[in-house]
Amino acid sequence: MFTLSALETEAVLLSLRVAFWSVLISLPAAIAVAWLLARKRFPGHIFLNGLVHLPLVVPPVVVGYLLLLLLGRNGAMGAWLWDWFSITVAFTWRGAAVASAVMAFPLMVRAIRLSLESVDIRLEAAARTLGAPPLWVFTTVSLPLMAPGILTGAMLAFARGFGEFGATIMVAGALPSTRTIAVAIYTYTETGQQEAAAAM
């Protein structure tokens, strides 16, 4: 009978928690960026598109290191969060969620953007001619039509966040309180004593 120990169950639950929050953190920004890339043309369009897809080509450990510099207690954003809200991100499960969100962001943006580009702009134009303001057009016409892309992007981001390792171990470490499934497997195999636990 396949059973999980308490530590293994904790790693699974933490991975689910990290993946869920990584999607929740990145979804609003992903929709906004996807809309910007699909519907607008501006001088920095290519630069923004490249920046969004950067986590796909840069090694995850490098992304994690940059996030650690930013979110650490002495980092630009980490110091501000600590001084104003007494919140620590680095070496907590929140850091793992942020790292997973950053790594999954390109996948989410791409899926949503492709879905938005398939929406007929004539439908949006028709709604505007009837007097609907831009935000109302987006929420009542564009958003429902791009829902499949949003769902696909959220599922891809969840799966990516669930299995994220490189950036997560840099930002959150391999502490018992931040040990996701991927980090737990790495920790077990690194010791050379618990290969059976890693295989489970």
GROMACS .gro file of N, CA, C and O in nm, residues 85-184:
model
  400
   85PHE      N    1   0.616   4.671   0.676
   85PHE     CA    2   0.513   4.571   0.707
   85PHE      C    3   0.563   4.456   0.794
   85PHE      O    4   0.485   4.367   0.827
   86SER      N    5   0.692   4.456   0.827
   86SER     CA    6   0.753   4.346   0.905
   86SER      C    7   0.731   4.210   0.838
   86SER      O    8   0.704   4.110   0.904
   87ILE      N    9   0.740   4.210   0.706
   87ILE     CA   10   0.722   4.088   0.627
   87ILE      C   11   0.857   4.043   0.573
   87ILE      O   12   0.930   4.122   0.514
   88THR      N   13   0.889   3.918   0.594
   88THR     CA   14   1.010   3.858   0.536
   88THR      C   15   0.968   3.762   0.425
   88THR      O   16   0.880   3.678   0.447
   89VAL      N   17   1.028   3.778   0.309
   89VAL     CA   18   0.994   3.693   0.195
   89VAL      C   19   1.100   3.585   0.175
   89VAL      O   20   1.067   3.467   0.155
   90ALA      N   21   1.226   3.624   0.180
   90ALA     CA   22   1.334   3.527   0.157
   90ALA      C   23   1.335   3.421   0.266
   90ALA      O   24   1.313   3.449   0.384
   91PHE      N   25   1.358   3.296   0.224
   91PHE     CA   26   1.367   3.180   0.312
   91PHE      C   27   1.237   3.154   0.389
   91PHE      O   28   1.239   3.114   0.506
   92THR      N   29   1.126   3.182   0.322
   92THR     CA   30   0.993   3.146   0.371
   92THR      C   31   0.915   3.084   0.256
   92THR      O   32   0.959   3.089   0.140
   93TRP      N   33   0.798   3.028   0.286
   93TRP     CA   34   0.716   2.971   0.179
   93TRP      C   35   0.669   3.081   0.084
   93TRP      O   36   0.645   3.055  -0.033
   94ARG      N   37   0.658   3.205   0.134
   94ARG     CA   38   0.619   3.316   0.046
   94ARG      C   39   0.725   3.339  -0.060
   94ARG      O   40   0.694   3.372  -0.175
   95GLY      N   41   0.851   3.325  -0.023
   95GLY     CA   42   0.959   3.337  -0.120
   95GLY      C   43   0.951   3.230  -0.228
   95GLY      O   44   0.974   3.255  -0.346
   96ALA      N   45   0.914   3.108  -0.186
   96ALA     CA   46   0.896   2.999  -0.283
   96ALA      C   47   0.781   3.031  -0.379
   96ALA      O   48   0.790   3.004  -0.499
   97ALA      N   49   0.674   3.090  -0.326
   97ALA     CA   50   0.559   3.126  -0.411
   97ALA      C   51   0.597   3.236  -0.511
   97ALA      O   52   0.559   3.229  -0.628
   98VAL      N   53   0.673   3.334  -0.466
   98VAL     CA   54   0.716   3.442  -0.556
   98VAL      C   55   0.808   3.387  -0.664
   98VAL      O   56   0.794   3.421  -0.783
   99ALA      N   57   0.903   3.303  -0.625
   99ALA     CA   58   0.995   3.243  -0.723
   99ALA      C   59   0.919   3.160  -0.825
   99ALA      O   60   0.945   3.168  -0.946
  100SER      N   61   0.822   3.082  -0.780
  100SER     CA   62   0.742   3.001  -0.871
  100SER      C   63   0.659   3.088  -0.963
  100SER      O   64   0.642   3.058  -1.082
  101ALA      N   65   0.606   3.198  -0.909
  101ALA     CA   66   0.526   3.290  -0.991
  101ALA      C   67   0.610   3.352  -1.101
  101ALA      O   68   0.566   3.363  -1.216
  102VAL      N   69   0.732   3.392  -1.068
  102VAL     CA   70   0.820   3.453  -1.168
  102VAL      C   71   0.856   3.352  -1.276
  102VAL      O   72   0.855   3.384  -1.396
  103MET      N   73   0.885   3.229  -1.237
  103MET     CA   74   0.924   3.128  -1.335
  103MET      C   75   0.807   3.085  -1.424
  103MET      O   76   0.826   3.049  -1.540
  104ALA      N   77   0.686   3.089  -1.370
  104ALA     CA   78   0.568   3.047  -1.448
  104ALA      C   79   0.505   3.161  -1.526
  104ALA      O   80   0.423   3.137  -1.615
  105PHE      N   81   0.544   3.284  -1.496
  105PHE     CA   82   0.482   3.402  -1.558
  105PHE      C   83   0.483   3.399  -1.711
  105PHE      O   84   0.381   3.426  -1.774
  106PRO      N   85   0.596   3.364  -1.775
  106PRO     CA   86   0.596   3.363  -1.923
  106PRO      C   87   0.496   3.264  -1.982
  106PRO      O   88   0.432   3.293  -2.084
  107LEU      N   89   0.481   3.149  -1.919
  107LEU     CA   90   0.386   3.049  -1.969
  107LEU      C   91   0.243   3.102  -1.961
  107LEU      O   92   0.162   3.083  -2.052
  108MET      N   93   0.213   3.168  -1.851
  108MET     CA   94   0.079   3.222  -1.833
  108MET      C   95   0.052   3.334  -1.932
  108MET      O   96  -0.055   3.338  -1.996
  109VAL      N   97   0.146   3.426  -1.946
  109VAL     CA   98   0.128   3.538  -2.038
  109VAL      C   99   0.110   3.488  -2.181
  109VAL      O  100   0.022   3.537  -2.253
  110ARG      N  101   0.189   3.391  -2.220
  110ARG     CA  102   0.181   3.341  -2.358
  110ARG      C  103   0.045   3.278  -2.387
  110ARG      O  104  -0.015   3.303  -2.492
  111ALA      N  105  -0.004   3.197  -2.295
  111ALA     CA  106  -0.134   3.132  -2.316
  111ALA      C  107  -0.247   3.235  -2.322
  111ALA      O  108  -0.336   3.227  -2.408
  112ILE      N  109  -0.242   3.333  -2.234
  112ILE     CA  110  -0.347   3.436  -2.232
  112ILE      C  111  -0.338   3.525  -2.355
  112ILE      O  112  -0.440   3.560  -2.415
  113ARG      N  113  -0.216   3.558  -2.394
  113ARG     CA  114  -0.199   3.644  -2.511
  113ARG      C  115  -0.252   3.576  -2.638
  113ARG      O  116  -0.319   3.640  -2.719
  114LEU      N  117  -0.220   3.449  -2.656
  114LEU     CA  118  -0.268   3.377  -2.774
  114LEU      C  119  -0.421   3.371  -2.775
  114LEU      O  120  -0.484   3.383  -2.881
  115SER      N  121  -0.480   3.353  -2.658
  115SER     CA  122  -0.625   3.350  -2.650
  115SER      C  123  -0.686   3.486  -2.682
  115SER      O  124  -0.786   3.496  -2.753
  116LEU      N  125  -0.623   3.592  -2.632
  116LEU     CA  126  -0.672   3.727  -2.659
  116LEU      C  127  -0.659   3.765  -2.805
  116LEU      O  128  -0.747   3.831  -2.862
  117GLU      N  129  -0.550   3.722  -2.868
  117GLU     CA  130  -0.530   3.752  -3.010
  117GLU      C  131  -0.632   3.682  -3.100
  117GLU      O  132  -0.656   3.725  -3.212
  118SER      N  133  -0.694   3.576  -3.049
  118SER     CA  134  -0.796   3.507  -3.127
  118SER      C  135  -0.935   3.570  -3.111
  118SER      O  136  -1.028   3.533  -3.183
  119VAL      N  137  -0.946   3.664  -3.017
  119VAL     CA  138  -1.074   3.733  -2.998
  119VAL      C  139  -1.093   3.833  -3.112
  119VAL      O  140  -1.003   3.914  -3.140
  120ASP      N  141  -1.207   3.830  -3.176
  120ASP     CA  142  -1.237   3.919  -3.288
  120ASP      C  143  -1.250   4.063  -3.237
  120ASP      O  144  -1.339   4.093  -3.156
  121ILE      N  145  -1.161   4.150  -3.283
  121ILE     CA  146  -1.164   4.289  -3.235
  121ILE      C  147  -1.289   4.363  -3.281
  121ILE      O  148  -1.324   4.467  -3.226
  122ARG      N  149  -1.358   4.307  -3.381
  122ARG     CA  150  -1.482   4.372  -3.426
  122ARG      C  151  -1.591   4.363  -3.320
  122ARG      O  152  -1.677   4.451  -3.312
  123LEU      N  153  -1.586   4.259  -3.237
  123LEU     CA  154  -1.681   4.248  -3.127
  123LEU      C  155  -1.657   4.358  -3.024
  123LEU      O  156  -1.752   4.417  -2.972
  124GLU      N  157  -1.529   4.384  -2.996
  124GLU     CA  158  -1.496   4.492  -2.904
  124GLU      C  159  -1.535   4.627  -2.963
  124GLU      O  160  -1.588   4.713  -2.891
  125ALA      N  161  -1.511   4.643  -3.093
  125ALA     CA  162  -1.548   4.769  -3.159
  125ALA      C  163  -1.698   4.790  -3.157
  125ALA      O  164  -1.746   4.903  -3.136
  126ALA      N  165  -1.774   4.682  -3.176
  126ALA     CA  166  -1.920   4.694  -3.174
  126ALA      C  167  -1.969   4.737  -3.035
  126ALA      O  168  -2.060   4.821  -3.023
  127ALA      N  169  -1.908   4.683  -2.932
  127ALA     CA  170  -1.946   4.722  -2.795
  127ALA      C  171  -1.914   4.868  -2.768
  127ALA      O  172  -1.991   4.940  -2.704
  128ARG      N  173  -1.800   4.914  -2.822
  128ARG     CA  174  -1.763   5.055  -2.802
  128ARG      C  175  -1.859   5.149  -2.876
  128ARG      O  176  -1.890   5.256  -2.827
  129THR      N  177  -1.903   5.107  -2.996
  129THR     CA  178  -1.997   5.193  -3.070
  129THR      C  179  -2.132   5.203  -3.000
  129THR      O  180  -2.206   5.299  -3.022
  130LEU      N  181  -2.163   5.106  -2.915
  130LEU     CA  182  -2.287   5.111  -2.838
  130LEU      C  183  -2.272   5.193  -2.710
  130LEU      O  184  -2.365   5.199  -2.629
  131GLY      N  185  -2.154   5.250  -2.693
  131GLY     CA  186  -2.133   5.341  -2.579
  131GLY      C  187  -2.066   5.279  -2.458
  131GLY      O  188  -2.055   5.344  -2.354
  132ALA      N  189  -2.021   5.156  -2.469
  132ALA     CA  190  -1.956   5.091  -2.355
  132ALA      C  191  -1.816   5.147  -2.335
  132ALA      O  192  -1.740   5.159  -2.432
  133PRO      N  193  -1.780   5.182  -2.210
  133PRO     CA  194  -1.643   5.230  -2.185
  133PRO      C  195  -1.542   5.116  -2.201
  133PRO      O  196  -1.579   4.998  -2.194
  134PRO      N  197  -1.413   5.148  -2.221
  134PRO     CA  198  -1.311   5.045  -2.246
  134PRO      C  199  -1.305   4.934  -2.140
  134PRO      O  200  -1.294   4.816  -2.175
  135LEU      N  201  -1.312   4.971  -2.013
  135LEU     CA  202  -1.304   4.870  -1.908
  135LEU      C  203  -1.424   4.776  -1.912
  135LEU      O  204  -1.410   4.655  -1.893
  136TRP      N  205  -1.540   4.830  -1.943
  136TRP     CA  206  -1.661   4.749  -1.953
  136TRP      C  207  -1.652   4.654  -2.073
  136TRP      O  208  -1.694   4.539  -2.065
  137VAL      N  209  -1.597   4.704  -2.183
  137VAL     CA  210  -1.577   4.620  -2.302
  137VAL      C  211  -1.485   4.503  -2.268
  137VAL      O  212  -1.511   4.388  -2.304
  138PHE      N  213  -1.378   4.534  -2.197
  138PHE     CA  214  -1.281   4.429  -2.162
  138PHE      C  215  -1.344   4.324  -2.070
  138PHE      O  216  -1.327   4.204  -2.093
  139THR      N  217  -1.416   4.369  -1.967
  139THR     CA  218  -1.469   4.274  -1.869
  139THR      C  219  -1.589   4.195  -1.920
  139THR      O  220  -1.612   4.083  -1.876
  140THR      N  221  -1.667   4.252  -2.012
  140THR     CA  222  -1.788   4.183  -2.057
  140THR      C  223  -1.774   4.115  -2.194
  140THR      O  224  -1.852   4.025  -2.225
  141VAL      N  225  -1.677   4.159  -2.273
  141VAL     CA  226  -1.660   4.099  -2.406
  141VAL      C  227  -1.529   4.021  -2.414
  141VAL      O  228  -1.529   3.900  -2.439
  142SER      N  229  -1.418   4.090  -2.393
  142SER     CA  230  -1.286   4.027  -2.413
  142SER      C  231  -1.258   3.919  -2.310
  142SER      O  232  -1.216   3.808  -2.344
  143LEU      N  233  -1.279   3.950  -2.183
  143LEU     CA  234  -1.243   3.857  -2.075
  143LEU      C  235  -1.317   3.723  -2.085
  143LEU      O  236  -1.252   3.617  -2.076
  144PRO      N  237  -1.450   3.721  -2.107
  144PRO     CA  238  -1.516   3.590  -2.122
  144PRO      C  239  -1.466   3.511  -2.243
  144PRO      O  240  -1.455   3.389  -2.236
  145LEU      N  241  -1.434   3.581  -2.353
  145LEU     CA  242  -1.388   3.511  -2.473
  145LEU      C  243  -1.247   3.455  -2.459
  145LEU      O  244  -1.210   3.359  -2.526
  146MET      N  245  -1.166   3.518  -2.373
  146MET     CA  246  -1.030   3.470  -2.353
  146MET      C  247  -1.019   3.379  -2.230
  146MET      O  248  -0.909   3.338  -2.192
  147ALA      N  249  -1.132   3.341  -2.171
  147ALA     CA  250  -1.133   3.255  -2.052
  147ALA      C  251  -1.059   3.123  -2.073
  147ALA      O  252  -0.988   3.078  -1.983
  148PRO      N  253  -1.074   3.057  -2.190
  148PRO     CA  254  -0.997   2.932  -2.209
  148PRO      C  255  -0.847   2.952  -2.198
  148PRO      O  256  -0.775   2.869  -2.142
  149GLY      N  257  -0.798   3.064  -2.251
  149GLY     CA  258  -0.655   3.092  -2.242
  149GLY      C  259  -0.613   3.122  -2.099
  149GLY      O  260  -0.503   3.083  -2.057
  150ILE      N  261  -0.699   3.191  -2.025
  150ILE     CA  262  -0.669   3.219  -1.884
  150ILE      C  263  -0.663   3.089  -1.805
  150ILE      O  264  -0.572   3.069  -1.723
  151LEU      N  265  -0.758   3.000  -1.831
  151LEU     CA  266  -0.760   2.871  -1.762
  151LEU      C  267  -0.636   2.789  -1.798
  151LEU      O  268  -0.572   2.729  -1.710
  152THR      N  269  -0.601   2.787  -1.926
  152THR     CA  270  -0.482   2.713  -1.970
  152THR      C  271  -0.356   2.772  -1.905
  152THR      O  272  -0.270   2.697  -1.856
  153GLY      N  273  -0.345   2.904  -1.907
  153GLY     CA  274  -0.229   2.969  -1.845
  153GLY      C  275  -0.220   2.941  -1.697
  153GLY      O  276  -0.111   2.915  -1.644
  154ALA      N  277  -0.335   2.943  -1.628
  154ALA     CA  278  -0.335   2.915  -1.484
  154ALA      C  279  -0.293   2.771  -1.457
  154ALA      O  280  -0.218   2.744  -1.362
  155MET      N  281  -0.339   2.678  -1.539
  155MET     CA  282  -0.301   2.537  -1.520
  155MET      C  283  -0.152   2.515  -1.547
  155MET      O  284  -0.085   2.442  -1.473
  156LEU      N  285  -0.101   2.579  -1.653
  156LEU     CA  286   0.043   2.568  -1.682
  156LEU      C  287   0.126   2.627  -1.568
  156LEU      O  288   0.227   2.570  -1.527
  157ALA      N  289   0.082   2.743  -1.518
  157ALA     CA  290   0.154   2.809  -1.410
  157ALA      C  291   0.149   2.726  -1.282
  157ALA      O  292   0.248   2.717  -1.208
  158PHE      N  293   0.034   2.664  -1.256
  158PHE     CA  294   0.020   2.580  -1.137
  158PHE      C  295   0.115   2.461  -1.145
  158PHE      O  296   0.186   2.429  -1.049
  159ALA      N  297   0.117   2.397  -1.262
  159ALA     CA  298   0.205   2.281  -1.280
  159ALA      C  299   0.352   2.321  -1.269
  159ALA      O  300   0.433   2.250  -1.208
  160ARG      N  301   0.386   2.436  -1.327
  160ARG     CA  302   0.524   2.485  -1.321
  160ARG      C  303   0.561   2.520  -1.177
  160ARG      O  304   0.672   2.488  -1.131
  161GLY      N  305   0.470   2.585  -1.108
  161GLY     CA  306   0.495   2.621  -0.968
  161GLY      C  307   0.505   2.500  -0.877
  161GLY      O  308   0.584   2.499  -0.782
  162PHE      N  309   0.427   2.398  -0.907
  162PHE     CA  310   0.427   2.276  -0.826
  162PHE      C  311   0.562   2.204  -0.833
  162PHE      O  312   0.607   2.146  -0.735
  163GLY      N  313   0.625   2.209  -0.949
  163GLY     CA  314   0.752   2.138  -0.966
  163GLY      C  315   0.875   2.226  -0.969
  163GLY      O  316   0.985   2.177  -0.995
  164GLU      N  317   0.861   2.355  -0.941
  164GLU     CA  318   0.974   2.448  -0.949
  164GLU      C  319   1.082   2.411  -0.847
  164GLU      O  320   1.053   2.381  -0.732
  165PHE      N  321   1.208   2.415  -0.891
  165PHE     CA  322   1.318   2.379  -0.802
  165PHE      C  323   1.427   2.486  -0.796
  165PHE      O  324   1.458   2.538  -0.690
  166GLY      N  325   1.486   2.521  -0.912
  166GLY     CA  326   1.606   2.605  -0.914
  166GLY      C  327   1.590   2.738  -0.846
  166GLY      O  328   1.667   2.776  -0.757
  167ALA      N  329   1.489   2.815  -0.888
  167ALA     CA  330   1.467   2.947  -0.828
  167ALA      C  331   1.419   2.934  -0.684
  167ALA      O  332   1.455   3.013  -0.597
  168THR      N  333   1.337   2.831  -0.659
  168THR     CA  334   1.280   2.812  -0.525
  168THR      C  335   1.388   2.785  -0.421
  168THR      O  336   1.386   2.842  -0.312
  169ILE      N  337   1.483   2.699  -0.454
  169ILE     CA  338   1.585   2.664  -0.355
  169ILE      C  339   1.677   2.783  -0.327
  169ILE      O  340   1.733   2.795  -0.219
  170MET      N  341   1.692   2.873  -0.423
  170MET     CA  342   1.774   2.992  -0.401
  170MET      C  343   1.702   3.093  -0.312
  170MET      O  344   1.762   3.152  -0.223
  171VAL      N  345   1.573   3.112  -0.334
  171VAL     CA  346   1.497   3.214  -0.261
  171VAL      C  347   1.448   3.162  -0.126
  171VAL      O  348   1.453   3.234  -0.026
  172ALA      N  349   1.402   3.037  -0.124
  172ALA     CA  350   1.341   2.983  -0.002
  172ALA      C  351   1.431   2.886   0.074
  172ALA      O  352   1.407   2.856   0.190
  173GLY      N  353   1.534   2.835   0.008
  173GLY     CA  354   1.624   2.742   0.074
  173GLY      C  355   1.564   2.603   0.087
  173GLY      O  356   1.459   2.573   0.031
  174ALA      N  357   1.632   2.518   0.162
  174ALA     CA  358   1.587   2.380   0.184
  174ALA      C  359   1.554   2.359   0.330
  174ALA      O  360   1.582   2.253   0.387
  175LEU      N  361   1.495   2.459   0.393
  175LEU     CA  362   1.457   2.448   0.532
  175LEU      C  363   1.336   2.356   0.545
  175LEU      O  364   1.260   2.339   0.451
  176PRO      N  365   1.317   2.296   0.662
  176PRO     CA  366   1.198   2.210   0.678
  176PRO      C  367   1.067   2.283   0.649
  176PRO      O  368   0.973   2.222   0.598
  177SER      N  369   1.062   2.413   0.675
  177SER     CA  370   0.939   2.489   0.653
  177SER      C  371   0.921   2.532   0.508
  177SER      O  372   0.816   2.582   0.470
  178THR      N  373   1.024   2.515   0.425
  178THR     CA  374   1.016   2.557   0.285
  178THR      C  375   1.045   2.442   0.189
  178THR      O  376   1.071   2.464   0.072
  179ARG      N  377   1.038   2.320   0.238
  179ARG     CA  378   1.076   2.204   0.159
  179ARG      C  379   0.958   2.155   0.074
  179ARG      O  380   0.874   2.080   0.120
  180THR      N  381   0.957   2.199  -0.051
  180THR     CA  382   0.856   2.151  -0.145
  180THR      C  383   0.895   2.011  -0.194
  180THR      O  384   1.000   1.959  -0.156
  181ILE      N  385   0.812   1.953  -0.279
  181ILE     CA  386   0.842   1.818  -0.329
  181ILE      C  387   0.976   1.814  -0.400
  181ILE      O  388   1.059   1.726  -0.375
  182ALA      N  389   0.999   1.910  -0.490
  182ALA     CA  390   1.125   1.911  -0.567
  182ALA      C  391   1.246   1.928  -0.475
  182ALA      O  392   1.347   1.859  -0.492
  183VAL      N  393   1.235   2.017  -0.379
  183VAL     CA  394   1.345   2.041  -0.286
  183VAL      C  395   1.366   1.920  -0.195
  183VAL      O  396   1.480   1.882  -0.165
  184ALA      N  397   1.255   1.857  -0.155
  184ALA     CA  398   1.266   1.738  -0.069
  184ALA      C  399   1.336   1.625  -0.143
  184ALA      O  400   1.422   1.557  -0.087
   0.00000   0.00000   0.00000
